[in-house]
GROMACS .gro file of C-alpha atoms in nm:
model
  360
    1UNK     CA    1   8.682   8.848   8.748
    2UNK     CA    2   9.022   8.996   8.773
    3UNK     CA    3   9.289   8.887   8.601
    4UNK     CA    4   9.589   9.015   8.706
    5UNK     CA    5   9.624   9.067   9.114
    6UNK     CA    6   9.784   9.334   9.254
    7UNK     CA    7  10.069   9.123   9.391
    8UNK     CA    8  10.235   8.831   9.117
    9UNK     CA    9  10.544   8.741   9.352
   10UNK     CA   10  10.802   8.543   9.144
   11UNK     CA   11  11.000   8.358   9.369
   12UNK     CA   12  11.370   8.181   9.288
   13UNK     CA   13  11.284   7.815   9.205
   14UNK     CA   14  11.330   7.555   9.449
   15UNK     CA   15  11.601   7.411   9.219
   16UNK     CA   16  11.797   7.728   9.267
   17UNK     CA   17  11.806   7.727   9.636
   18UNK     CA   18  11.863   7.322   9.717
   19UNK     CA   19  12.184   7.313   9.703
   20UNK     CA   20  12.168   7.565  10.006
   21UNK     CA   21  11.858   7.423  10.177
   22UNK     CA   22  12.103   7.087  10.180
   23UNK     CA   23  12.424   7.261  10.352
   24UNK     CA   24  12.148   7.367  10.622
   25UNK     CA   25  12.068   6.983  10.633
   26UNK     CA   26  12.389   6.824  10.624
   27UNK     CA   27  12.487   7.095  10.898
   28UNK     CA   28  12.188   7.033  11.097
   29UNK     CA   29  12.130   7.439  11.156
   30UNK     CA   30  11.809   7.607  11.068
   31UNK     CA   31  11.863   7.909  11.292
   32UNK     CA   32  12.020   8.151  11.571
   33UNK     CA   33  12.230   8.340  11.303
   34UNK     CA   34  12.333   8.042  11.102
   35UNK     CA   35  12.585   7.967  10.816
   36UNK     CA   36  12.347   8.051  10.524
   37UNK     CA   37  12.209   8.336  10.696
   38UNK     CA   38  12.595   8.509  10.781
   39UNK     CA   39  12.644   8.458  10.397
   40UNK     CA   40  12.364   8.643  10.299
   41UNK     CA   41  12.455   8.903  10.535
   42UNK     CA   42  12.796   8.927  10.369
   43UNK     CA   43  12.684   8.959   9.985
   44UNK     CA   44  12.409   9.163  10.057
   45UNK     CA   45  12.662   9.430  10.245
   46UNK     CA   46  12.920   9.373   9.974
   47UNK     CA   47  12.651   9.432   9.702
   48UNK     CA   48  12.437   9.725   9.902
   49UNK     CA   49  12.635   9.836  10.201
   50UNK     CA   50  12.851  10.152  10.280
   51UNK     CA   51  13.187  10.178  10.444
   52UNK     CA   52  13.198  10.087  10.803
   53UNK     CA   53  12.845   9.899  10.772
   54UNK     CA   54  12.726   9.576  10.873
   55UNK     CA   55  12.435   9.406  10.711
   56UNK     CA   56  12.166   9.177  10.988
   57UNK     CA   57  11.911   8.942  10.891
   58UNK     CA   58  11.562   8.953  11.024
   59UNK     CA   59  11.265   8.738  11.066
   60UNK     CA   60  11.082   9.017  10.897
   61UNK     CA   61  11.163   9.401  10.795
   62UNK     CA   62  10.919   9.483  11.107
   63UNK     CA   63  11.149   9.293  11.380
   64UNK     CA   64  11.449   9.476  11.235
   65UNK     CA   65  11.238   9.815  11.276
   66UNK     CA   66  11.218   9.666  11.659
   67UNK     CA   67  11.564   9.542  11.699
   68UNK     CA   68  11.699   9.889  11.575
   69UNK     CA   69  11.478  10.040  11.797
   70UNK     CA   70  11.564   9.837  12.091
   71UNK     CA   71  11.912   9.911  12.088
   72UNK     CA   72  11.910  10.272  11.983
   73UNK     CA   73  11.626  10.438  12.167
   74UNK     CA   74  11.676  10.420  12.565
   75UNK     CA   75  11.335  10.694  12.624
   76UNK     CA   76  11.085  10.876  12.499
   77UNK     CA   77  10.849  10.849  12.223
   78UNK     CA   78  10.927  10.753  11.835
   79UNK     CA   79  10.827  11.034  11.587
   80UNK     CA   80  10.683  10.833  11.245
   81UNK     CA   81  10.541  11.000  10.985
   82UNK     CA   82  10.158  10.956  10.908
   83UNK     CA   83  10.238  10.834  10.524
   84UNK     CA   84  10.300  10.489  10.568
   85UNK     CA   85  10.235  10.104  10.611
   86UNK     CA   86  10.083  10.042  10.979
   87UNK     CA   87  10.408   9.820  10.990
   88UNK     CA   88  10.613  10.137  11.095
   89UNK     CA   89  10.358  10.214  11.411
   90UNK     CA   90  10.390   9.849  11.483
   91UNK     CA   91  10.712   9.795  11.530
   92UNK     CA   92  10.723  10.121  11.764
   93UNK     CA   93  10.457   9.907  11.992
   94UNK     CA   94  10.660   9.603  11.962
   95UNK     CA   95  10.976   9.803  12.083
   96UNK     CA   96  10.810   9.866  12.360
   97UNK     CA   97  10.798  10.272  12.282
   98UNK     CA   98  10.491  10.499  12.164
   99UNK     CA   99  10.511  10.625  11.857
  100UNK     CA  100  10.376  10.993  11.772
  101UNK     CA  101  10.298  11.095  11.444
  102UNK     CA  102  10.428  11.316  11.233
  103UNK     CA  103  10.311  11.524  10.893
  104UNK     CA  104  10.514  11.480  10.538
  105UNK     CA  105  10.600  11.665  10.226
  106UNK     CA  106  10.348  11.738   9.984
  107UNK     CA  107  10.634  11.720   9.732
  108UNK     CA  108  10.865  11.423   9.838
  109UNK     CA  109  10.552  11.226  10.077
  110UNK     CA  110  10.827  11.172  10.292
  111UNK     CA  111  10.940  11.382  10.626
  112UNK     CA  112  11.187  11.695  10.538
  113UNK     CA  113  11.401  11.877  10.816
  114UNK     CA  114  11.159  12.148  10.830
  115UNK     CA  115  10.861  11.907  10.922
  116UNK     CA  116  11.151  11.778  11.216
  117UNK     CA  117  11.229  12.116  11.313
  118UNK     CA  118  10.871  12.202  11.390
  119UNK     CA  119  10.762  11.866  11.562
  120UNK     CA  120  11.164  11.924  11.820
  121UNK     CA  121  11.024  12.233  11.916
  122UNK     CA  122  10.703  12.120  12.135
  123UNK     CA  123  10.883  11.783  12.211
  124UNK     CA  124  11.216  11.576  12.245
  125UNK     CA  125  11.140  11.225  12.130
  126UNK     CA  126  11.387  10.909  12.196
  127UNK     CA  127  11.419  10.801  11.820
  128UNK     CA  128  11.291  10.952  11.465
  129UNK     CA  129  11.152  10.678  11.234
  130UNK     CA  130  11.168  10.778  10.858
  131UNK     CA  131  11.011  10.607  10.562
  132UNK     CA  132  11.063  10.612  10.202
  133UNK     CA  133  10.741  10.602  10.060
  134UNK     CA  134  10.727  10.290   9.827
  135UNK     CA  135  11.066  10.225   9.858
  136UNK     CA  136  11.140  10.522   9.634
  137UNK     CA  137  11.534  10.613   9.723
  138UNK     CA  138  11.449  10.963   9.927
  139UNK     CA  139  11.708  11.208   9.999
  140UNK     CA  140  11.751  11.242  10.390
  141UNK     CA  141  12.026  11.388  10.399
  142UNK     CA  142  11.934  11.713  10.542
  143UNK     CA  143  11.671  11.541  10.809
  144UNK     CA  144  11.937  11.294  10.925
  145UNK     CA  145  12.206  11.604  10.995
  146UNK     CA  146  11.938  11.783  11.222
  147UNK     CA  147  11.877  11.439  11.433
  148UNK     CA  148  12.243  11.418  11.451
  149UNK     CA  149  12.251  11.746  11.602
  150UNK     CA  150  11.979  11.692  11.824
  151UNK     CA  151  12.172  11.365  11.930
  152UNK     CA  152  11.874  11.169  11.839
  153UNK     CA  153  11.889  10.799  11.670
  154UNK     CA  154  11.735  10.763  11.339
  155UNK     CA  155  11.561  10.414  11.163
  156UNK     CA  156  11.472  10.461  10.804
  157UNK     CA  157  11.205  10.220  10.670
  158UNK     CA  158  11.310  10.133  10.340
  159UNK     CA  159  11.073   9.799  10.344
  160UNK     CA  160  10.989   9.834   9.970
  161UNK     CA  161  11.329   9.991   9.857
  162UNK     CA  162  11.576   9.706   9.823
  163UNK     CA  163  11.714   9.619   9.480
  164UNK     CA  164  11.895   9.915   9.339
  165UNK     CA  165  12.158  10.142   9.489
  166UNK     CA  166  12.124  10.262   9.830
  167UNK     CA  167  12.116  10.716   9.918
  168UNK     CA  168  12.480  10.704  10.120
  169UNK     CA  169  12.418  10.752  10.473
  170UNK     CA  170  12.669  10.914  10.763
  171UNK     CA  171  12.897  10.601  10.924
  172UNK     CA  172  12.739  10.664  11.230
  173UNK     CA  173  12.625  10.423  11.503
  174UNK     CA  174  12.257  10.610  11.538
  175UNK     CA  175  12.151  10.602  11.156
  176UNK     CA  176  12.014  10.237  11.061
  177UNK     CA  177  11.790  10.171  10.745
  178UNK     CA  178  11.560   9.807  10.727
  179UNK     CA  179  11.473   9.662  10.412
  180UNK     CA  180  11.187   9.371  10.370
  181UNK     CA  181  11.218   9.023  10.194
  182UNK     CA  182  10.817   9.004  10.219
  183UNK     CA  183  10.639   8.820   9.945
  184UNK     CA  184  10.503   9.132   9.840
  185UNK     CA  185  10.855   9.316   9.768
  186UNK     CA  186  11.073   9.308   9.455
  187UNK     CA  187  11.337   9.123   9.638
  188UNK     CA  188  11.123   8.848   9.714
  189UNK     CA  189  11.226   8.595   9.947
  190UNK     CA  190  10.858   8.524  10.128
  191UNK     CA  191  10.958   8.678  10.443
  192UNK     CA  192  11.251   8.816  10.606
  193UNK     CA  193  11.401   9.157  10.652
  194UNK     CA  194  11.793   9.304  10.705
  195UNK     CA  195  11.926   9.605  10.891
  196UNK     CA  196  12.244   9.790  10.739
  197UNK     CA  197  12.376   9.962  11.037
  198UNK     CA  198  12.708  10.124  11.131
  199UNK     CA  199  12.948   9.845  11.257
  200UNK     CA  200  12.968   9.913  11.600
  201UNK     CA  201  12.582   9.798  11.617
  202UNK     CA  202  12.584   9.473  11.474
  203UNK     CA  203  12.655   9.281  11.826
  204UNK     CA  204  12.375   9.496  11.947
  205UNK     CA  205  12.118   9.425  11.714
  206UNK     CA  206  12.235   9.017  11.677
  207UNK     CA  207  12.165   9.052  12.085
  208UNK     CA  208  11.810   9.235  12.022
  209UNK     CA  209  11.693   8.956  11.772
  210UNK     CA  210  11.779   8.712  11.997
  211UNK     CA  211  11.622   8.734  12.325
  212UNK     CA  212  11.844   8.999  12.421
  213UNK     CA  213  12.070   8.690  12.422
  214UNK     CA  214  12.454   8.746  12.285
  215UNK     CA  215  12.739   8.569  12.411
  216UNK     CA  216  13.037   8.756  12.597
  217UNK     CA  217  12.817   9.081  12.490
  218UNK     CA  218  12.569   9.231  12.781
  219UNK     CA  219  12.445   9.542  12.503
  220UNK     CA  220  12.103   9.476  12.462
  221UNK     CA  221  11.859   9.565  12.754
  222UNK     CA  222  11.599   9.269  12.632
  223UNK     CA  223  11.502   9.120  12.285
  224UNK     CA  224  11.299   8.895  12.105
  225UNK     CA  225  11.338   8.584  11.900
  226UNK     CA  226  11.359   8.776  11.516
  227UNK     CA  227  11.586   8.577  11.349
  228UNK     CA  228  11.602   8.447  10.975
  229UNK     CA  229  11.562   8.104  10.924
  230UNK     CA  230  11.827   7.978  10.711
  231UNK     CA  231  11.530   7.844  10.464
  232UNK     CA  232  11.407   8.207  10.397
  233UNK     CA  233  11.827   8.236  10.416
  234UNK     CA  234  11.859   7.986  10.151
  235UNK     CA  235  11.611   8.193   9.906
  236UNK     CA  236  11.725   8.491   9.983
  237UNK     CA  237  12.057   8.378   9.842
  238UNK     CA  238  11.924   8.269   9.544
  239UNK     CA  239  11.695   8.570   9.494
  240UNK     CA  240  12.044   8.759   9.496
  241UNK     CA  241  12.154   8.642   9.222
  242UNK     CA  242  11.797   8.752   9.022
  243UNK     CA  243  11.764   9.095   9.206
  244UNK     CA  244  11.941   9.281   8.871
  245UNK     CA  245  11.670   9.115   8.637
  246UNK     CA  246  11.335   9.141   8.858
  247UNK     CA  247  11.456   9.516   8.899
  248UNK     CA  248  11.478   9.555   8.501
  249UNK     CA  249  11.174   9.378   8.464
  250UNK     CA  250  10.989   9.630   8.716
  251UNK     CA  251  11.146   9.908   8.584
  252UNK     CA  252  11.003   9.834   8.221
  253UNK     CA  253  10.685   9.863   8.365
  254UNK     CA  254  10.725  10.199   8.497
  255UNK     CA  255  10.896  10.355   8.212
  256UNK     CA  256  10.586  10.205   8.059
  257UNK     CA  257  10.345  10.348   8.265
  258UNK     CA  258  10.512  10.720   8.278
  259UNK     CA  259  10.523  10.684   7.865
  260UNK     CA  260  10.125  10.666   7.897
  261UNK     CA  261  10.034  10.942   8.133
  262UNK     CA  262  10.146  11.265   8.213
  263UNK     CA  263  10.006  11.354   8.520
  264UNK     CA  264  10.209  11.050   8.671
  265UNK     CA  265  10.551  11.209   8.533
  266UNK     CA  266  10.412  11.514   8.698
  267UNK     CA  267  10.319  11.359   9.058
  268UNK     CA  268  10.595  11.110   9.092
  269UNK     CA  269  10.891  11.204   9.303
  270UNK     CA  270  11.155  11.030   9.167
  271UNK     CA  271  11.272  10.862   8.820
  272UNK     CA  272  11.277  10.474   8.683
  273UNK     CA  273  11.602  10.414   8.834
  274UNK     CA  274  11.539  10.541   9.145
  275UNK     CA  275  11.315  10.223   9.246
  276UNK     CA  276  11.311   9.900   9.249
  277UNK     CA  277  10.900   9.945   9.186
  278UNK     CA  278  10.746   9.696   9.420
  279UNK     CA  279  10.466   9.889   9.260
  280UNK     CA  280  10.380  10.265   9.114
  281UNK     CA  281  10.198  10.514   9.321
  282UNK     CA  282   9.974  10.734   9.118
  283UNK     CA  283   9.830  11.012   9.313
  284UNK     CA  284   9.483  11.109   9.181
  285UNK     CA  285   9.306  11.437   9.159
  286UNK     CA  286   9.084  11.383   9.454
  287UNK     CA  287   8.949  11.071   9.661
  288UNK     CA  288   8.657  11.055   9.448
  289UNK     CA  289   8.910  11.025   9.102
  290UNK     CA  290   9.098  10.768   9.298
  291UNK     CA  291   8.778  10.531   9.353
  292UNK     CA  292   8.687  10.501   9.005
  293UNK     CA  293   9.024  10.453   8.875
  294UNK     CA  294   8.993  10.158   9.147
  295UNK     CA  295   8.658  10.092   9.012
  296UNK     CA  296   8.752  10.103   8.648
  297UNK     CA  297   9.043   9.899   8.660
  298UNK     CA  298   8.891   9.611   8.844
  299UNK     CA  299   8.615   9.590   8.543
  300UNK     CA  300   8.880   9.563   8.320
  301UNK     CA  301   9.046   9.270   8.500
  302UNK     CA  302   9.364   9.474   8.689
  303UNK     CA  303   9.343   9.520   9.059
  304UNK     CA  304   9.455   9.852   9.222
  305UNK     CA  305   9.531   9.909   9.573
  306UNK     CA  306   9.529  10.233   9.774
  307UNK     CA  307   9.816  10.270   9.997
  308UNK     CA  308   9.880  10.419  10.254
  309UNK     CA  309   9.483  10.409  10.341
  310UNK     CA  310   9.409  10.584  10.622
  311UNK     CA  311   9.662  10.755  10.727
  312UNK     CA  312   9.824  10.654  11.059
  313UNK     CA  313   9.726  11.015  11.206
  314UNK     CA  314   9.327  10.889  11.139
  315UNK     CA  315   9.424  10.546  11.321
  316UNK     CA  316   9.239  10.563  11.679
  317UNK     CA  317   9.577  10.363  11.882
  318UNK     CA  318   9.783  10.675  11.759
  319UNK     CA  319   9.880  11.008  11.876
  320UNK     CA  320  10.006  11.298  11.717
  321UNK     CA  321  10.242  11.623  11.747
  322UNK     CA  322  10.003  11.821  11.515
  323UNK     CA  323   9.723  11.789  11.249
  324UNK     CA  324   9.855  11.607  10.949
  325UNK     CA  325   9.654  11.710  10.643
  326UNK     CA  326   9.872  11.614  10.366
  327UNK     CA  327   9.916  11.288  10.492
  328UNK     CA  328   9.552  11.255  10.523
  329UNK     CA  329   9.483  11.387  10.181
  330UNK     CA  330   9.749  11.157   9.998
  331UNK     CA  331   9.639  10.907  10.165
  332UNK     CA  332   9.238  10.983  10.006
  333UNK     CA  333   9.428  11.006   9.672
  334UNK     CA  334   9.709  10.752   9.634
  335UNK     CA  335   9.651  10.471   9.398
  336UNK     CA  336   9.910  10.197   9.375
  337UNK     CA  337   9.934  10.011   9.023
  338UNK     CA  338  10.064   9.647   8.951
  339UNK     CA  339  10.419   9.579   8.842
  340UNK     CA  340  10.559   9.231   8.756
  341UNK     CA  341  10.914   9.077   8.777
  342UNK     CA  342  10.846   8.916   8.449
  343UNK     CA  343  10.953   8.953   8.113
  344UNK     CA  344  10.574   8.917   7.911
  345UNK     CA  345  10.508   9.189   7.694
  346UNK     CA  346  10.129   9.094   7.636
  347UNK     CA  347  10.105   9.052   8.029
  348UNK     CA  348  10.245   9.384   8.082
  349UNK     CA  349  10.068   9.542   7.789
  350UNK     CA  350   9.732   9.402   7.943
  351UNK     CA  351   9.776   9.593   8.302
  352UNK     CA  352   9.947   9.908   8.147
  353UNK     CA  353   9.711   9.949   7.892
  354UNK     CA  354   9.416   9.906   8.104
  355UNK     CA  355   9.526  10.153   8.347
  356UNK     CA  356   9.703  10.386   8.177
  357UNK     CA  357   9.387  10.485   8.016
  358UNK     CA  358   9.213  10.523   8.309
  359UNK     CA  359   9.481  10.787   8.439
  360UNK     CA  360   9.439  11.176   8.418
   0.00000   0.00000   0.00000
């Protein structure tokens, strides 16, 4: 019987998001880009934004993957990397483009210039989609500069990343980066997603999420209804103002878990601070390692997940520019360990003890 799940969302208490929930009732709007929803837009930007951005609320991080797409990508296929949630394919579909698949870093998990480079040379795709790989702030700089010269847009799926402070990114109209609200994320809101995007785009992608729809503005070719509610607006709010301690919380764990085995300070691409820790990937020695650390851990009451299992190059819907065999093989190895929001030392010493020991 397990005993502590994968995923323990903590979610703001209704009694810290009523007093929004009843603006939305005594103002009799629930949607279309509504009061509560601009707010959030506006303290999210001032908290997370860069100069010259605009922040846009989602239905879901997915839709503001589409939306970006929509309005940034006029032809031609979507290059996504193989190391990631099926989410990022999705929303390629759901824009209406095909997405081709791409090989990552064996150091970073993530796609590098060079891995651009090599994929620009057979073709010219519409849009590049990058990801950072559990939300893990990734340096793409140097990727971003060679779409830029290649005049190609770029969408960077952050979906797990929001919470902490955000890599700067050019002020340019082709870069945008999505975040998720998902149950699942450390800025928990039960659904919902936001786009920071240059300012210039924000008309654009208010159009895409809304049928295409935006009045005295003709930018958007077609849309879809991807809106935030202003309920999930109204929790969102609330989770704002908890974001600094659910981080802290998550980051315990880590430092935690890194404390108790050194082949995760070894594997792991970034430091403590540099995530907001929905959860922590370990990666294991092989596929078979990987399966009885899952094994293991579920006899001692923790559940493990393995992310991201296959990988999209192995999915039969999906093309690709070349073989991608480190995607493939982190995808065999990757184990992803639980992390709470919570302050309970004998909670967390349960799941990081049990795993930790399991780790090589």
């Amino acid at each position: 019987m397990v005993r502590h799940r994968f995923v323990d969302p903590v979610m703001p208490p209704p009694s810290a998001y009523a007093a929004f929930l009843q603006e939305a009732y005594d103002g009799r709007i629930f949607s279309n880009f509504g009061p509560l929803s601009r707010r959030f837009e506006e303290r999210l930007c001032s908290r997370f934004g860069h100069r010259d951005e605009r922040c846009v609320a989602a239905a879901s991080a997915t839709a503001g993957l589409s939306a970006a797409l929509i309005v940034s990508c006029k032809a031609g296929d979507v290059l996504v990397p193989a190391f990631t949630f099926p989410a990022s394919a999705g929303a390629v579909f759901a824009a209406n483009l095909t997405p081709r698949v791409i090989d990552v870093d064996p150091r970073t998990w993530a796609v590098t210039r060079d891995i651009l480079e090599q994929a620009f040379a057979s073709e010219r795709p519409g849009a590049v989609m990058l990801v950072a790989p559990f939300g893990m702030a990734t340096d793409f700089s140097d990727a971003i500069a060679f779409c830029r010269e290649q005049g190609c847009p770029v969408i960077i799926d952050n979906a797990a990343g929001l919470g902490i402070a955000r890599k700067p990114l050019p002020a340019h109209p082709g870069v945008f980066e999505v975040f998720s609200l998902h149950a699942t994320k450390t800025f928990c809101a039960g659904e919902g997603g936001v786009v920071f995007a240059h300012a210039d785009r924000e008309t654009d992608l208010r159009a895409a999420l809304n049928f295409g729809l935006q009045r005295g503005h003709e930018g958007a070719r077609w849309g879809f209804n991807g809106k935030m509610s202003e309920f999930h607006a109204a929790v969102a709010l609330a989770q704002l103002d908890r974001i600094d301690e659910a981080v802290a919380h998550r980051q315990a764990y880590a430092t935690e878990y890194l404390a108790r085995s050194r082949r995760l300070r070894q594997t792991l691409p970034c430091g403590v601070a540099d995530a907001p820790w929905q959860c922590i990937p370990y990666l294991a020695l092989d596929e078979g390692d990987a399966d009885r650390i899952e094994a293991e851990a579920a006899r001692g009451g923790v559940e493990i997940r393995r992310y991201y299992r296959p990988s999209l190059s192995q999915w039969p819907a999906l093309s690709q520019t070349a073989i991608c065999p480190v995607a493939e093989d982190l995808s065999r190895r990757m184990c992803a360990l639980p992390v709470r929001a919570s302050d309970d030392p004998v909670v967390r010493d349960e799941i990081v003890g049990t795993v930790a020991g399991l780790l090589n």
